[in-house]
CSV table of C-alpha atoms and ligand atoms in Angstrom, one decimal:
chain,number,residue,atom,x,y,z
A,1,MET,CA,-0.1,-0.1,0.1
A,2,GLU,CA,2.0,3.3,-1.9
A,3,ALA,CA,2.3,5.9,1.6
A,4,ASN,CA,-0.1,8.4,0.2
A,5,LEU,CA,2.5,12.1,0.5
A,6,GLU,CA,0.0,13.7,2.0
A,7,SER,CA,0.0,12.4,5.3
A,8,VAL,CA,4.2,12.0,5.1
A,9,ALA,CA,5.2,14.5,7.4
A,10,PRO,CA,8.5,16.4,5.4
A,11,SER,CA,12.1,15.6,7.1
A,12,ASN,CA,14.6,17.8,5.1
A,13,ILE,CA,12.8,21.5,3.8
A,14,VAL,CA,14.0,24.1,2.0
A,15,ILE,CA,12.3,27.8,2.0
A,16,LEU,CA,12.9,30.3,-0.4
A,17,THR,CA,11.4,33.9,0.3
A,18,GLY,CA,11.3,37.4,-2.0
A,19,ALA,CA,10.8,40.6,-1.2
A,20,GLY,CA,6.9,39.8,-0.4
A,21,VAL,CA,8.0,38.3,2.6
A,22,SER,CA,9.5,41.6,4.4
A,23,ALA,CA,6.4,43.3,2.2
A,24,GLU,CA,4.0,44.4,6.1
A,25,SER,CA,7.5,44.8,7.6
A,26,GLY,CA,7.0,48.4,5.4
A,27,LEU,CA,9.5,47.3,2.4
A,28,ALA,CA,8.5,48.0,-1.2
A,29,THR,CA,8.9,45.2,-3.2
A,30,PHE,CA,10.6,45.2,-6.9
A,31,ARG,CA,7.9,45.1,-9.3
A,32,GLY,CA,5.7,48.1,-7.7
A,33,PRO,CA,2.6,48.8,-10.0
A,34,ASP,CA,5.0,51.5,-11.9
A,35,GLY,CA,7.8,48.2,-12.0
A,36,LEU,CA,10.1,50.8,-10.6
A,37,TRP,CA,12.2,49.9,-7.7
A,38,GLU,CA,12.0,52.8,-5.3
A,39,GLY,CA,11.6,55.1,-8.2
A,40,HIS,CA,14.6,53.7,-10.3
A,41,ARG,CA,14.5,50.9,-13.3
A,42,VAL,CA,16.7,48.1,-12.1
A,43,GLU,CA,19.9,48.3,-14.6
A,44,ASP,CA,20.3,52.2,-13.8
A,45,VAL,CA,20.9,50.8,-10.6
A,46,ALA,CA,21.5,46.8,-9.8
A,47,THR,CA,23.8,45.9,-12.1
A,48,PRO,CA,27.6,46.4,-12.3
A,49,GLN,CA,27.0,48.3,-15.6
A,50,ALA,CA,25.2,50.9,-13.4
A,51,PHE,CA,27.9,51.4,-10.6
A,52,ALA,CA,30.7,51.6,-13.3
A,53,ARG,CA,28.5,54.3,-15.1
A,54,ASP,CA,27.4,56.0,-12.0
A,55,PRO,CA,28.3,55.3,-8.9
A,56,ALA,CA,27.0,58.2,-6.5
A,57,LEU,CA,23.4,57.1,-8.1
A,58,VAL,CA,24.5,53.0,-7.1
A,59,HIS,CA,26.2,54.1,-3.7
A,60,ALA,CA,23.2,56.6,-2.8
A,61,PHE,CA,20.0,54.1,-3.0
A,62,TYR,CA,22.1,51.5,-1.4
A,63,ASP,CA,22.9,53.6,1.6
A,64,ALA,CA,18.9,54.1,1.9
A,65,ARG,CA,18.2,51.0,1.8
A,66,ARG,CA,20.5,50.1,4.6
A,67,ALA,CA,19.0,53.1,6.6
A,68,ARG,CA,15.5,51.9,6.0
A,69,LEU,CA,16.7,48.7,8.2
A,70,ASP,CA,16.6,51.1,11.7
A,71,GLU,CA,13.4,52.0,10.5
A,72,ILE,CA,11.8,48.2,10.5
A,73,GLU,CA,11.1,45.3,12.3
A,74,PRO,CA,10.7,41.9,11.3
A,75,ASN,CA,7.4,40.6,11.1
A,76,ALA,CA,5.7,38.0,11.7
A,77,ALA,CA,5.7,35.9,8.3
A,78,HIS,CA,9.3,36.5,9.5
A,79,ARG,CA,9.0,35.0,13.5
A,80,ALA,CA,7.3,32.3,12.2
A,81,LEU,CA,10.1,31.3,10.3
A,82,ALA,CA,12.8,31.0,12.9
A,83,GLN,CA,10.3,29.1,15.3
A,84,LEU,CA,9.9,26.9,12.9
A,85,ASP,CA,14.4,26.3,12.1
A,86,LEU,CA,14.7,26.6,15.5
A,87,HIS,CA,12.1,23.7,16.4
A,88,TRP,CA,12.6,21.6,13.6
A,89,PRO,CA,14.7,18.4,14.0
A,90,GLY,CA,15.2,17.2,10.2
A,91,GLU,CA,18.0,19.2,7.8
A,92,PHE,CA,15.9,22.8,6.9
A,93,LEU,CA,17.4,25.7,5.4
A,94,LEU,CA,15.6,28.6,4.4
A,95,VAL,CA,17.3,30.6,1.1
A,96,THR,CA,16.6,34.0,1.1
A,97,GLN,CA,16.2,36.6,-2.1
A,98,ASN,CA,16.3,40.1,0.6
A,99,VAL,CA,18.9,41.9,1.1
A,100,ASP,CA,17.5,42.7,4.2
A,101,ASP,CA,18.1,41.7,8.0
A,102,LEU,CA,15.0,40.8,9.0
A,103,HIS,CA,15.0,36.7,9.4
A,104,GLU,CA,18.3,37.3,11.2
A,105,ARG,CA,16.6,40.0,13.9
A,106,ALA,CA,13.6,36.7,13.4
A,107,GLY,CA,16.2,34.4,15.3
A,108,SER,CA,16.9,32.8,11.3
A,109,THR,CA,20.0,31.0,11.5
A,110,ARG,CA,19.9,28.2,9.0
A,111,LEU,CA,19.7,31.5,6.1
A,112,LEU,CA,21.2,31.4,3.5
A,113,HIS,CA,21.8,34.8,1.5
A,114,MET,CA,21.8,34.3,-2.3
A,115,HIS,CA,21.4,37.7,-3.5
A,116,GLY,CA,24.2,39.4,-0.5
A,117,GLU,CA,23.1,41.8,2.1
A,118,LEU,CA,22.7,45.5,2.7
A,119,GLN,CA,24.9,44.9,5.9
A,120,LYS,CA,28.1,44.0,4.1
A,121,GLY,CA,30.8,45.6,1.9
A,122,TRP,CA,33.1,44.2,-0.4
A,123,CYS,CA,36.9,45.8,-1.0
A,124,GLN,CA,37.2,45.6,-5.4
A,125,SER,CA,41.3,45.6,-4.6
A,126,CYS,CA,41.4,43.0,-1.4
A,127,GLY,CA,39.0,41.4,-2.2
A,128,GLU,CA,37.6,41.0,1.8
A,129,ARG,CA,33.8,41.2,2.6
A,130,PHE,CA,33.2,42.1,6.1
A,131,ALA,CA,29.8,44.3,7.8
A,132,TRP,CA,28.6,47.7,6.6
A,133,ALA,CA,26.5,49.7,9.2
A,134,GLY,CA,26.7,53.1,7.5
A,135,LEU,CA,27.0,55.6,4.7
A,136,MET,CA,29.4,53.5,2.4
A,137,GLY,CA,29.5,56.3,-0.5
A,138,GLU,CA,32.1,56.4,-3.0
A,139,GLY,CA,35.2,57.3,-0.5
A,140,ALA,CA,34.4,54.3,1.8
A,141,LYS,CA,37.7,52.8,3.5
A,142,CYS,CA,37.9,49.2,3.5
A,143,PRO,CA,38.5,48.1,7.1
A,144,ALA,CA,40.4,45.0,6.2
A,145,CYS,CA,44.0,46.6,3.5
A,146,ASP,CA,42.8,50.6,4.2
A,147,ASP,CA,42.2,51.0,0.4
A,148,ALA,CA,39.8,54.2,-0.1
A,149,GLY,CA,37.3,54.4,-2.8
A,150,LEU,CA,37.1,50.4,-4.1
A,151,VAL,CA,34.3,49.5,-1.7
A,152,ARG,CA,30.7,48.1,-3.2
A,153,PRO,CA,27.8,46.9,-1.6
A,154,ASP,CA,28.0,43.2,-1.6
A,155,ILE,CA,25.4,42.7,-3.6
A,156,VAL,CA,24.9,39.9,-6.0
A,157,TRP,CA,23.7,42.2,-8.7
A,158,PHE,CA,22.6,41.1,-12.0
A,159,GLY,CA,24.4,39.0,-14.8
A,160,GLU,CA,26.5,38.0,-11.0
A,161,MET,CA,27.0,34.8,-9.5
A,162,PRO,CA,24.3,34.1,-6.7
A,163,TYR,CA,26.0,32.9,-3.3
A,164,GLY,CA,26.1,29.7,-2.3
A,165,MET,CA,24.2,28.1,-5.2
A,166,ASP,CA,26.5,24.5,-4.4
A,167,ARG,CA,24.7,24.3,-1.3
A,168,ILE,CA,21.3,25.0,-2.3
A,169,ASP,CA,21.8,22.3,-4.9
A,170,GLU,CA,23.1,19.8,-2.1
A,171,ALA,CA,20.0,20.7,0.1
A,172,LEU,CA,17.1,21.5,-3.3
A,173,GLN,CA,17.9,17.7,-4.5
A,174,ARG,CA,17.6,16.8,-0.1
A,175,CYS,CA,14.8,18.4,0.2
A,176,ASP,CA,11.4,16.9,0.0
A,177,LEU,CA,9.1,20.0,0.9
A,178,PHE,CA,10.0,22.5,-1.6
A,179,VAL,CA,8.4,26.6,-0.1
A,180,SER,CA,8.2,29.2,-2.3
A,181,ILE,CA,7.0,32.4,0.2
A,182,GLY,CA,6.1,36.6,-1.2
A,183,THR,CA,8.3,35.9,-4.7
A,184,SER,CA,7.8,37.4,-8.2
A,185,GLY,CA,9.7,34.0,-9.9
A,186,ALA,CA,10.7,36.8,-11.9
A,187,VAL,CA,14.3,36.1,-11.1
A,188,TYR,CA,16.8,33.5,-12.2
A,189,PRO,CA,18.2,31.0,-10.5
A,190,ALA,CA,15.6,31.9,-7.8
A,191,ALA,CA,12.2,31.1,-10.1
A,192,GLY,CA,13.6,28.1,-10.9
A,193,PHE,CA,15.0,26.1,-7.5
A,194,VAL,CA,10.4,24.8,-7.8
A,195,GLN,CA,12.1,22.6,-11.0
A,196,THR,CA,15.0,21.2,-9.4
A,197,ALA,CA,12.5,19.9,-6.2
A,198,ARG,CA,10.1,19.0,-8.1
A,199,TYR,CA,12.4,16.8,-10.2
A,200,CYS,CA,14.8,15.3,-7.1
A,201,GLY,CA,10.5,14.5,-5.6
A,202,ALA,CA,9.9,17.3,-3.7
A,203,ARG,CA,6.5,18.2,-2.7
A,204,THR,CA,6.2,22.3,-3.6
A,205,LEU,CA,4.0,24.7,-2.0
A,206,GLU,CA,3.8,28.5,-2.9
A,207,MET,CA,2.6,31.6,0.0
A,208,ASN,CA,2.3,34.7,-2.5
A,209,LEU,CA,0.4,37.8,-2.6
A,210,GLU,CA,-0.9,36.6,-5.8
A,211,PRO,CA,0.3,33.7,-7.9
A,212,SER,CA,3.4,34.2,-8.9
A,213,LEU,CA,4.9,33.2,-12.8
A,214,GLY,CA,5.7,29.6,-11.6
A,215,SER,CA,2.4,29.0,-9.2
A,216,PHE,CA,2.0,26.3,-12.2
A,217,LEU,CA,5.1,24.5,-10.8
A,218,PHE,CA,3.6,24.3,-7.2
A,219,ASP,CA,1.2,21.3,-6.3
A,220,GLU,CA,-0.3,23.7,-3.9
A,221,SER,CA,-0.2,27.3,-3.6
A,222,ARG,CA,-1.8,29.6,-1.1
A,223,THR,CA,-2.8,33.7,-1.9
A,224,GLY,CA,-2.7,35.7,0.6
A,225,PRO,CA,-0.4,38.3,2.9
A,226,ALA,CA,2.9,36.1,4.1
A,227,GLY,CA,2.5,37.5,8.0
A,228,GLU,CA,-1.6,35.1,8.1
A,229,LEU,CA,-0.3,32.5,6.0
A,230,VAL,CA,2.7,31.6,7.1
A,231,PRO,CA,1.9,31.7,11.0
A,232,GLN,CA,-0.6,29.9,10.4
A,233,TRP,CA,1.6,27.2,7.7
A,234,VAL,CA,4.5,26.4,10.4
A,235,GLU,CA,1.6,25.9,13.0
A,236,GLU,CA,0.6,22.7,11.2
A,237,LEU,CA,3.8,21.9,10.2
A,238,LEU,CA,5.3,22.5,13.6
A,239,ALA,CA,1.3,20.8,15.2
A,240,ALA,CA,2.9,17.0,13.0
A,241,VAL,CA,6.1,17.2,14.5
B,301,BV8,C1,22.7,35.2,-12.6
B,301,BV8,C2,19.5,42.5,-5.4
B,301,BV8,C3,24.2,34.0,-14.1
B,301,BV8,C4,19.4,43.4,-5.7
B,301,BV8,C5,18.5,40.7,-6.4
B,301,BV8,C6,20.6,38.4,-19.1
B,301,BV8,C7,22.3,38.3,-19.1
B,301,BV8,C8,22.6,38.4,-17.5
B,301,BV8,C9,21.1,38.0,-17.0
B,301,BV8,C10,20.6,37.4,-17.0
B,301,BV8,C11,20.2,37.9,-18.4
B,301,BV8,N1,18.5,37.0,-18.7
B,301,BV8,C12,18.0,36.7,-17.5
B,301,BV8,C13,19.4,36.9,-17.0
B,301,BV8,C14,18.8,36.3,-15.3
B,301,BV8,C15,18.8,37.4,-14.6
B,301,BV8,C16,17.5,37.9,-14.5
B,301,BV8,O1,16.7,36.3,-14.0
B,301,BV8,N2,16.6,38.3,-15.0
B,301,BV8,C17,15.1,38.8,-15.0
B,301,BV8,C18,15.0,39.3,-14.7
B,301,BV8,C19,14.7,37.8,-16.3
B,301,BV8,N3,19.7,37.0,-13.0
B,301,BV8,C20,20.4,37.3,-13.4
B,301,BV8,O2,22.0,38.0,-13.4
B,301,BV8,C21,21.2,36.0,-11.5
B,301,BV8,N4,22.5,36.0,-12.2
B,301,BV8,O3,22.2,34.6,-13.6
B,301,BV8,O4,23.8,35.0,-13.1
B,301,BV8,C22,25.9,33.6,-14.3
B,301,BV8,C23,26.1,32.8,-14.2
B,301,BV8,C24,27.5,32.2,-14.6
B,301,BV8,C25,28.4,33.3,-13.9
B,301,BV8,C26,28.3,34.9,-13.6
B,301,BV8,C27,26.5,35.1,-13.6
B,301,BV8,C28,21.6,37.3,-10.6
B,301,BV8,C29,20.4,37.3,-10.1
B,301,BV8,C30,20.1,38.1,-9.1
B,301,BV8,C31,19.7,40.1,-8.6
B,301,BV8,N5,20.3,40.9,-7.7
B,301,BV8,N6,18.7,41.6,-6.3
B,301,BV8,C32,19.2,44.2,-4.4
B,301,BV8,O5,18.2,43.8,-4.1
B,301,BV8,O6,19.3,45.2,-4.2
B,301,BV8,S1,17.1,40.0,-7.9
B,301,BV8,C33,15.6,41.1,-7.0
B,301,BV8,O7,14.7,40.4,-7.4
B,301,BV8,C34,15.5,41.4,-5.4
B,301,BV8,O8,16.5,40.6,-5.0
B,301,BV8,C35,14.3,39.8,-5.3
B,301,BV8,O9,14.8,39.4,-4.6
B,301,BV8,C36,14.8,39.4,-6.7
B,301,BV8,C37,13.6,39.5,-6.7
B,301,BV8,O10,12.7,40.1,-7.1
B,301,BV8,P1,11.1,39.3,-5.7
B,301,BV8,O11,11.5,39.1,-4.0
B,301,BV8,O12,10.2,38.1,-6.3
B,301,BV8,O13,10.0,40.1,-5.2
B,301,BV8,P2,9.0,41.4,-6.4
B,301,BV8,O14,8.9,42.2,-6.0
B,301,BV8,O15,8.8,41.0,-8.0
B,301,BV8,O16,8.2,40.3,-6.4
B,301,BV8,C38,7.3,40.0,-4.5
B,301,BV8,C39,6.7,39.1,-4.9
B,301,BV8,O17,5.9,39.3,-3.5
B,301,BV8,C40,5.2,39.7,-5.8
B,301,BV8,O18,5.0,38.0,-6.6
B,301,BV8,C41,4.1,39.9,-5.0
B,301,BV8,O19,2.9,39.6,-4.9
B,301,BV8,C42,4.3,39.3,-3.3
B,301,BV8,N7,3.8,39.6,-2.3
B,301,BV8,C43,3.8,40.8,-1.8
B,301,BV8,N8,3.1,41.6,-0.5
B,301,BV8,C44,3.2,40.5,-0.3
B,301,BV8,C45,3.3,39.7,-0.9
B,301,BV8,N9,3.5,38.2,-0.6
B,301,BV8,C46,2.9,37.8,0.7
B,301,BV8,N10,2.7,38.4,1.5
B,301,BV8,C47,2.9,40.1,1.0
B,301,BV8,N11,2.6,40.7,2.0
């Protein structure tokens, strides 16, 4: 008698989050109604070419977003995911496309920022990466090599390789539940994770304010605000542990 997959509790979980999980904390998502990103076209602020063309604009864009972090708090979705991380006995990896620090501040530890972090810098002179809290601007000095003017935000821009891809692939191949939360499914390779998970036999669940571009790829799709859906789902899951 084959076990009904629905009744089998998952053991290894991979979760992918996007800008939608931070929306209820007050952070703008990337594709607002005007398609602009805080008033900018993505190609003007989130590519290496944009940085080479106008470093002052790109630094101002990231300095403003980094400063915003002091004004916001994690929301119920971040807190529920941190609780799941804390209490889940099996393998667990939260992969976020977000560059804010809300998952950490809610208590998540098994966490990977595949697109980098607002609160990190990267020296183009010595290659070191380091914590960065305040304004960076064009003349920032590297804390490792002291060179000034060659520090950039440690953010993965379009056309750059996301971080942790080997670890993510390994986790996707081992997971039996993949959950996507608050992402439009517009950006690769993150938008392709659901296909890898399905190919490796995992069940797939999407929770999003509206069906994403890849909704048809998910076994189950729940629509609504993450701040409501995620705590409900975590409660369901932990009740079965
Ligand atoms: C790569 C950091 C290859 C910046 C980001 C041509 C040339 C080069 C590459 C490409 C190319 N054509 C295509 C590509 C690939 C490209 C790509 O996918 N482009 C897209 C636009 C087609 N990808 C890349 O370039 C990636 N790198 O491919 O490298 C390579 C290979 C070898 C060697 C070198 C390189 C790198 C992509 C990373 C770019 N950086 N972020 C920053 O943050 O400042 S991406 C950016 O978009 C953010 O990280 C964001 O997370 C991500 C995706 O957006 P979402 O998170 O999904 O946000 P969005 O607003 O779109 O959606 C929010 C969703 O939430 C919505 O669905 C909404 O309904 C929902 N929502 C709203 N409120 C709520 C909610 N849900 C629940 N509750 C709510 N309350």
